[in-house]
Amino acid sequence: MSVLRFVLGDQLTHSLSSLKSLDKDNDTVLMVEVQEEATYVKHHPKKIAFLFSAMRHFAEELEEKGVTVRYIRLTDKDNTHSFRGELCRAVDELQPERVEVCEPGEYRVLEDMGGWEEACGVPVSILPDDRFYCSLEEFADWAEGRKLLRMEHFYRQMRKNTGVLMEGGKPVGGKWNYDKQNRKSLPKQFQVPPRMECEPDAITQEVLDLVAERFESHFGTLDHFWFATTRDDALACFEDFITRCLNSFGDYQDAMAQDQPFLYHSLISMYLNAGLLTPHELVERAEEAHQAGQAPLNAVEGFIRQIMGWREYVRGIYWLKMPDYAETNTLEASRPLPEFYWTGETRMNCLSQAIKQTHDEAYAHHIQRLMVTGNFALVAGVTPKEVCEWYLLVYADAFEWVELPNTHGMALYADGGFLGSKPYAASGKYIDRMSNYCSHCTYDVKESTGEKACPFNYLYWKFLMENQERLQGNQRMSLIYSQMARMSEDKLKTMAEQAEAFLADPDAY
Ligand code: FAD
Ligand code: DLZ
Ligand code: SF4
């Protein structure tokens, strides 16, 4: 019996569910580079190059194991440039008895997959993606009957289920969460360790040339491409993080610094999401580093919480709530995304830093995404769909299952509070506390009105005024609304007017 096993670009895992029962003598693995996937949003060229190169390396690894691979390149002349078109073409030519595919990471692809059987005239089995700690059924069971789906509750359940960082049924160190220790700002003098970079090999170089030629109009640069594109190199990069950065990861997890795109972050999300690494091996290695005395508990727990907590939780929310999830707009935000999101050309230094780095690296760390570009879009009332599309295309790690809940839910509160118990809106004060951006800025973070005032300040208060009816009932907002009630009418009015003027032309700032 011959099976055609379709492996998508973010399924580059040798133990993938659709490769488990592979019979080398009879089966064929199908992998396709298609225009539709590269352009349904105009992905960052580094993201396309990373995925194409990782796909080509993965196909080569399969072939080395004696597997027959039908690998369709972007330039192949009969390429129909869609998943469905390429599957049907392969079915026509190879006449398999059935097709196996692992479920995709995006709802739009799952919907399309539902029509493959009929379109291609062959049985198609869609297998669960078991590269996560929590299956979608387990998540749905956990969510069943709960009024509030809080990450912290889910995370504790995961720790109990797996025994990770647990001792005699209790959390190691006596606490579940060391987040309070993980909010330090950087000292005046600090040293960031150099990071491992992977030199492009011949396969990557060929892909870089292709992407440069085909996707030159996309936001972002291909210059200085350092990503790993094989599992071995991705593992080496992760080990480099464990040795050089994990120690400080916790303390400075929320910090930001001028011209420092990476600080102590792991830079592994693109490898994890493409399947080169698995969450289990990363969590186990981090726990081992703690046991060996290589890293403190606040760092290791913080790291594990991101992977075993947040990453699994947002995936659960995405599949539980789609497709309606993407359509909500609780705050009725409707302003367009400013042009400077595509250029980084703004005098607001924090935004310029985060956006230019995104353009160069297809990477920004969590606090830059949440509290700079996300916070701005939130307080400026930008349409969620435009913001979500931006996040989906600019980051090398962006796939909708993880991007959408983080952007639509966590950053924009467009889901009305599924992911966060209150909007992550903040004035410039937060950015000033967590970074040295403000000392390099044209604007004065201490000012809320006047020509020099930091736009985050008046936009923040305008946001609170604009959404007062919706938000003031939220217990976690009561302090800020009582502070607002004590402010003079004049001050509020001046800030609201200044915010209006700003919002009429944000690109002038
Ligand atoms: P580290 O800071 O070193 O964290 C370790 C790992 O934990 C990450 O690699 C990632 O796998 C996981 N992780 C951390 N936070 C989250 C989170 N909130 N959700 C899911 N996983 C998390 N992450 C993506 O992988 N893809 C996205 O498209 C994406 N979009 C985001 C959009 C917004 C608006 C925000 C606020 C966050 C987004 N995140 C996304 C989460 C997070 O910003 C990135 O995972 C992280 O910055 C990746 O860098 P790192 O590997 O150095 O992470
Ligand atoms: C993101 C992406 C891109 C740019 N190109 C391809 C491709 O040519 N072939 C492929 O199999 N996958 C690609 N991907 C990843 C897919 O978009 C991803 O697999 C789906 O969104 C499902 O998560
Ligand atoms: Fe950003 Fe305001 Fe600080 Fe400038 S002053 S860096 S705009 S927070």
Short mmCIF file of C-alpha atoms in Angstrom, two decimals, residues 130-436:
data_model
loop_
_atom_site.label_atom_id
_atom_site.label_comp_id
_atom_site.label_asym_id
_atom_site.label_seq_id
_atom_site.Cartn_x
_atom_site.Cartn_y
_atom_site.Cartn_z
CA ASP A 130 1.54 15.66 18.72
CA ARG A 131 4.59 17.92 18.96
CA PHE A 132 3.06 19.70 21.96
CA TYR A 133 2.69 18.87 25.63
CA CYS A 134 -1.05 19.35 25.54
CA SER A 135 -3.31 17.86 22.86
CA LEU A 136 -6.22 19.96 21.61
CA GLU A 137 -8.64 17.50 23.24
CA GLU A 138 -6.87 17.84 26.60
CA PHE A 139 -7.01 21.61 26.31
CA ALA A 140 -10.72 21.55 25.47
CA ASP A 141 -11.31 19.31 28.51
CA TRP A 142 -9.36 21.68 30.71
CA ALA A 143 -11.34 24.67 29.37
CA GLU A 144 -14.71 22.97 29.70
CA GLY A 145 -16.90 24.65 32.31
CA ARG A 146 -14.27 27.24 33.32
CA LYS A 147 -15.41 30.82 33.37
CA LEU A 148 -11.91 32.20 33.02
CA LEU A 149 -9.19 30.49 31.03
CA ARG A 150 -6.14 31.83 32.80
CA MET A 151 -2.65 30.87 31.65
CA GLU A 152 -1.37 30.50 35.21
CA HIS A 153 -3.99 27.84 36.03
CA PHE A 154 -3.25 25.98 32.82
CA TYR A 155 0.50 26.15 33.46
CA ARG A 156 0.19 24.69 36.96
CA GLN A 157 -1.86 21.85 35.55
CA MET A 158 0.86 21.19 32.97
CA ARG A 159 3.55 21.15 35.66
CA LYS A 160 1.49 18.66 37.68
CA ASN A 161 0.80 16.49 34.62
CA THR A 162 4.43 16.33 33.54
CA GLY A 163 6.28 16.54 36.87
CA VAL A 164 8.53 19.24 35.40
CA LEU A 165 10.04 21.42 38.17
CA MET A 166 8.05 19.43 40.72
CA GLU A 167 9.24 17.76 43.90
CA GLY A 168 6.99 15.53 46.02
CA GLY A 169 3.88 16.94 44.35
CA LYS A 170 4.97 20.55 45.06
CA PRO A 171 6.66 23.13 42.83
CA VAL A 172 10.46 23.17 43.16
CA GLY A 173 11.49 26.08 45.36
CA GLY A 174 8.01 26.33 46.87
CA LYS A 175 6.54 28.73 44.28
CA TRP A 176 4.91 28.12 40.92
CA ASN A 177 6.01 31.36 39.39
CA TYR A 178 9.05 33.62 39.88
CA ASP A 179 7.84 36.36 37.56
CA LYS A 180 8.26 39.08 40.16
CA GLN A 181 12.02 38.49 40.09
CA ASN A 182 12.03 38.67 36.30
CA ARG A 183 11.33 42.35 35.81
CA LYS A 184 14.68 43.96 36.46
CA SER A 185 15.89 46.76 34.27
CA LEU A 186 19.48 46.53 33.08
CA PRO A 187 22.26 48.17 35.06
CA LYS A 188 24.02 51.17 33.46
CA GLN A 189 26.97 48.97 32.49
CA PHE A 190 26.12 45.54 31.13
CA GLN A 191 27.61 43.07 28.70
CA VAL A 192 25.55 41.02 26.32
CA PRO A 193 27.31 37.84 25.23
CA PRO A 194 27.94 37.36 21.49
CA ARG A 195 25.53 34.85 19.93
CA MET A 196 26.17 31.85 17.78
CA GLU A 197 25.63 32.58 14.09
CA CYS A 198 25.34 29.98 11.34
CA GLU A 199 27.23 30.63 8.13
CA PRO A 200 24.96 30.02 5.10
CA ASP A 201 25.95 26.79 3.31
CA ALA A 202 25.44 26.14 -0.42
CA ILE A 203 21.76 25.21 0.05
CA THR A 204 21.02 28.35 2.06
CA GLN A 205 22.99 30.52 -0.35
CA GLU A 206 20.94 29.24 -3.29
CA VAL A 207 17.73 29.96 -1.38
CA LEU A 208 18.95 33.44 -0.43
CA ASP A 209 19.54 34.22 -4.12
CA LEU A 210 16.08 32.92 -5.01
CA VAL A 211 14.34 34.90 -2.28
CA ALA A 212 16.28 38.06 -3.13
CA GLU A 213 15.08 37.79 -6.71
CA ARG A 214 11.45 36.78 -6.05
CA PHE A 215 10.44 38.65 -2.92
CA GLU A 216 12.32 41.90 -3.08
CA SER A 217 9.17 43.98 -2.49
CA HIS A 218 8.55 42.38 0.93
CA PHE A 219 9.30 44.23 4.16
CA GLY A 220 12.72 43.29 5.57
CA THR A 221 16.27 42.58 4.55
CA LEU A 222 18.15 39.38 3.77
CA ASP A 223 21.48 40.93 4.78
CA HIS A 224 23.42 39.08 7.46
CA PHE A 225 21.43 35.83 7.46
CA TRP A 226 22.60 33.90 10.53
CA PHE A 227 19.71 31.51 11.25
CA ALA A 228 20.23 27.79 11.72
CA THR A 229 18.47 25.81 9.01
CA THR A 230 19.08 22.27 10.29
CA ARG A 231 18.12 20.56 13.50
CA ASP A 232 21.78 20.03 14.44
CA ASP A 233 22.59 23.72 14.09
CA ALA A 234 19.39 24.75 15.89
CA LEU A 235 20.36 22.45 18.78
CA ALA A 236 23.82 24.01 18.86
CA CYS A 237 22.27 27.52 18.98
CA PHE A 238 20.06 26.43 21.86
CA GLU A 239 23.05 24.99 23.72
CA ASP A 240 24.82 28.29 23.16
CA PHE A 241 21.87 30.05 24.83
CA ILE A 242 21.96 27.65 27.78
CA THR A 243 25.67 28.26 28.30
CA ARG A 244 25.86 31.98 27.73
CA CYS A 245 22.44 33.50 28.43
CA LEU A 246 20.10 31.37 30.51
CA ASN A 247 21.73 32.57 33.72
CA SER A 248 20.54 36.15 33.06
CA PHE A 249 17.40 35.28 31.07
CA GLY A 250 15.09 35.54 34.07
CA ASP A 251 16.38 38.74 35.60
CA TYR A 252 16.30 40.71 32.34
CA GLN A 253 13.45 38.97 30.56
CA ASP A 254 11.44 42.21 30.34
CA ALA A 255 14.33 44.59 29.74
CA MET A 256 15.06 46.47 26.50
CA ALA A 257 18.18 48.33 25.45
CA GLN A 258 19.30 50.66 22.68
CA ASP A 259 20.84 48.76 19.73
CA GLN A 260 20.56 45.44 21.56
CA PRO A 261 18.08 43.29 19.65
CA PHE A 262 18.61 40.01 21.51
CA LEU A 263 19.83 40.61 25.08
CA TYR A 264 19.58 37.25 26.90
CA HIS A 265 16.67 35.76 24.92
CA SER A 266 16.90 32.28 23.48
CA LEU A 267 16.19 33.12 19.80
CA ILE A 268 14.74 29.67 19.24
CA SER A 269 11.05 30.37 18.47
CA MET A 270 11.50 30.00 14.71
CA TYR A 271 13.23 26.63 15.14
CA LEU A 272 10.60 25.44 17.56
CA ASN A 273 7.68 26.56 15.41
CA ALA A 274 9.15 25.07 12.24
CA GLY A 275 9.69 21.77 14.05
CA LEU A 276 13.49 21.64 14.07
CA LEU A 277 13.37 21.54 17.87
CA THR A 278 10.73 20.09 20.16
CA PRO A 279 9.42 21.79 23.31
CA HIS A 280 10.09 18.67 25.37
CA GLU A 281 13.82 18.62 24.70
CA LEU A 282 14.17 22.34 25.47
CA VAL A 283 12.27 22.10 28.73
CA GLU A 284 14.19 19.01 29.81
CA ARG A 285 17.54 20.65 29.01
CA ALA A 286 16.64 23.82 30.92
CA GLU A 287 15.53 21.79 33.94
CA GLU A 288 18.76 19.81 33.77
CA ALA A 289 20.76 23.09 33.70
CA HIS A 290 19.07 24.10 36.94
CA GLN A 291 19.71 20.73 38.55
CA ALA A 292 23.37 20.98 37.55
CA GLY A 293 23.61 24.40 39.20
CA GLN A 294 24.17 26.11 35.80
CA ALA A 295 21.23 28.53 36.09
CA PRO A 296 19.03 29.98 38.85
CA LEU A 297 15.46 28.89 39.41
CA ASN A 298 13.88 32.21 38.42
CA ALA A 299 15.56 31.96 34.99
CA VAL A 300 14.74 28.31 34.41
CA GLU A 301 11.16 28.53 35.68
CA GLY A 302 10.65 31.68 33.58
CA PHE A 303 11.95 29.97 30.46
CA ILE A 304 9.94 26.80 31.04
CA ARG A 305 6.78 28.84 31.71
CA GLN A 306 7.10 30.50 28.29
CA ILE A 307 7.29 27.17 26.52
CA MET A 308 5.18 24.84 28.61
CA GLY A 309 2.78 27.56 29.73
CA TRP A 310 2.29 30.40 27.27
CA ARG A 311 3.12 28.58 24.05
CA GLU A 312 0.82 25.64 24.77
CA TYR A 313 -1.88 27.88 26.19
CA VAL A 314 -2.10 30.21 23.18
CA ARG A 315 -2.28 27.21 20.87
CA GLY A 316 -5.14 25.80 22.91
CA ILE A 317 -7.01 29.12 22.81
CA TYR A 318 -6.48 29.49 19.05
CA TRP A 319 -7.97 26.11 18.16
CA LEU A 320 -10.71 26.39 20.78
CA LYS A 321 -11.90 29.77 19.54
CA MET A 322 -11.23 29.89 15.80
CA PRO A 323 -12.63 31.04 13.42
CA ASP A 324 -14.71 33.56 15.41
CA TYR A 325 -11.70 34.59 17.50
CA ALA A 326 -10.09 36.53 14.63
CA GLU A 327 -13.26 38.55 14.03
CA THR A 328 -13.76 40.16 17.45
CA ASN A 329 -12.90 43.83 18.00
CA THR A 330 -14.00 44.52 21.56
CA LEU A 331 -12.55 48.01 21.72
CA GLU A 332 -13.87 48.86 18.23
CA ALA A 333 -10.44 50.03 17.17
CA SER A 334 -10.52 51.30 13.61
CA ARG A 335 -7.53 53.52 12.85
CA PRO A 336 -5.05 52.54 10.10
CA LEU A 337 -1.58 51.18 10.87
CA PRO A 338 0.87 54.11 10.58
CA GLU A 339 3.26 54.01 7.67
CA PHE A 340 6.25 54.01 10.05
CA TYR A 341 5.53 50.36 10.90
CA TRP A 342 6.95 49.65 7.43
CA THR A 343 9.92 52.00 7.61
CA GLY A 344 10.86 52.56 11.25
CA GLU A 345 10.99 56.25 10.32
CA THR A 346 9.64 57.95 13.42
CA ARG A 347 11.20 60.15 16.08
CA MET A 348 9.68 57.91 18.76
CA ASN A 349 12.90 56.07 19.53
CA CYS A 350 11.41 52.96 21.14
CA LEU A 351 9.25 52.31 18.06
CA SER A 352 12.04 53.09 15.67
CA GLN A 353 14.35 50.66 17.50
CA ALA A 354 11.80 47.83 17.61
CA ILE A 355 10.67 48.27 13.99
CA LYS A 356 14.13 48.73 12.45
CA GLN A 357 15.37 45.66 14.30
CA THR A 358 12.33 43.73 13.05
CA HIS A 359 13.16 44.84 9.50
CA ASP A 360 16.76 43.70 9.88
CA GLU A 361 16.39 40.51 11.92
CA ALA A 362 12.76 39.29 11.48
CA TYR A 363 12.97 39.19 15.28
CA ALA A 364 11.99 41.27 18.27
CA HIS A 365 11.73 39.95 21.78
CA HIS A 366 8.53 39.65 23.74
CA ILE A 367 8.51 42.99 25.53
CA GLN A 368 9.31 44.89 22.34
CA ARG A 369 6.38 43.15 20.64
CA LEU A 370 4.01 43.59 23.57
CA MET A 371 4.93 46.90 25.16
CA VAL A 372 6.33 48.91 22.25
CA THR A 373 4.74 48.03 18.88
CA GLY A 374 1.77 46.26 20.49
CA ASN A 375 1.16 48.87 23.16
CA PHE A 376 1.33 51.66 20.59
CA ALA A 377 -1.20 49.92 18.31
CA LEU A 378 -3.46 49.40 21.33
CA VAL A 379 -3.40 52.96 22.67
CA ALA A 380 -3.60 54.40 19.16
CA GLY A 381 -6.66 52.25 18.43
CA VAL A 382 -5.33 50.55 15.29
CA THR A 383 -7.63 48.03 13.57
CA PRO A 384 -6.78 44.55 14.93
CA LYS A 385 -6.75 42.92 11.50
CA GLU A 386 -4.08 45.30 10.20
CA VAL A 387 -1.94 44.83 13.29
CA CYS A 388 -2.28 41.04 13.18
CA GLU A 389 -1.31 40.93 9.53
CA TRP A 390 1.79 42.99 10.31
CA TYR A 391 2.87 40.62 13.10
CA LEU A 392 2.18 37.56 10.95
CA LEU A 393 4.43 38.70 8.16
CA VAL A 394 7.32 40.45 9.91
CA TYR A 395 8.54 37.74 12.32
CA ALA A 396 10.40 34.57 11.36
CA ASP A 397 8.52 32.66 14.08
CA ALA A 398 5.03 33.83 13.08
CA PHE A 399 2.35 31.24 12.34
CA GLU A 400 -1.23 32.14 13.03
CA TRP A 401 -1.79 29.67 15.88
CA VAL A 402 0.76 31.54 17.99
CA GLU A 403 0.72 35.01 16.44
CA LEU A 404 -3.02 35.65 16.60
CA PRO A 405 -3.72 35.03 20.31
CA ASN A 406 -0.61 37.01 21.22
CA THR A 407 -1.47 39.97 19.01
CA HIS A 408 -5.24 40.02 18.84
CA GLY A 409 -5.69 38.85 22.43
CA MET A 410 -2.70 39.73 24.56
CA ALA A 411 -1.47 42.92 22.88
CA LEU A 412 -4.71 44.43 21.56
CA TYR A 413 -7.36 43.11 23.97
CA ALA A 414 -9.51 42.64 20.86
CA ASP A 415 -10.88 39.39 22.35
CA GLY A 416 -12.26 41.23 25.36
CA GLY A 417 -9.97 39.64 27.91
CA PHE A 418 -9.44 35.96 27.18
CA LEU A 419 -5.68 36.18 27.42
CA GLY A 420 -5.18 39.11 29.70
CA SER A 421 -7.32 40.15 32.61
CA LYS A 422 -6.77 43.76 31.53
CA PRO A 423 -5.34 45.55 28.50
CA TYR A 424 -1.53 45.78 28.46
CA ALA A 425 -1.80 49.54 27.87
CA ALA A 426 1.01 51.62 29.33
CA SER A 427 2.36 55.15 29.20
CA GLY A 428 5.97 56.01 28.39
CA LYS A 429 6.82 55.48 32.06
CA TYR A 430 6.82 51.71 31.61
CA ILE A 431 9.13 51.90 28.59
CA ASP A 432 11.42 54.26 30.48
CA ARG A 433 11.58 51.92 33.46
CA MET A 434 12.39 48.87 31.36
CA SER A 435 14.81 50.39 28.83
CA ASN A 436 17.25 53.16 28.04
#
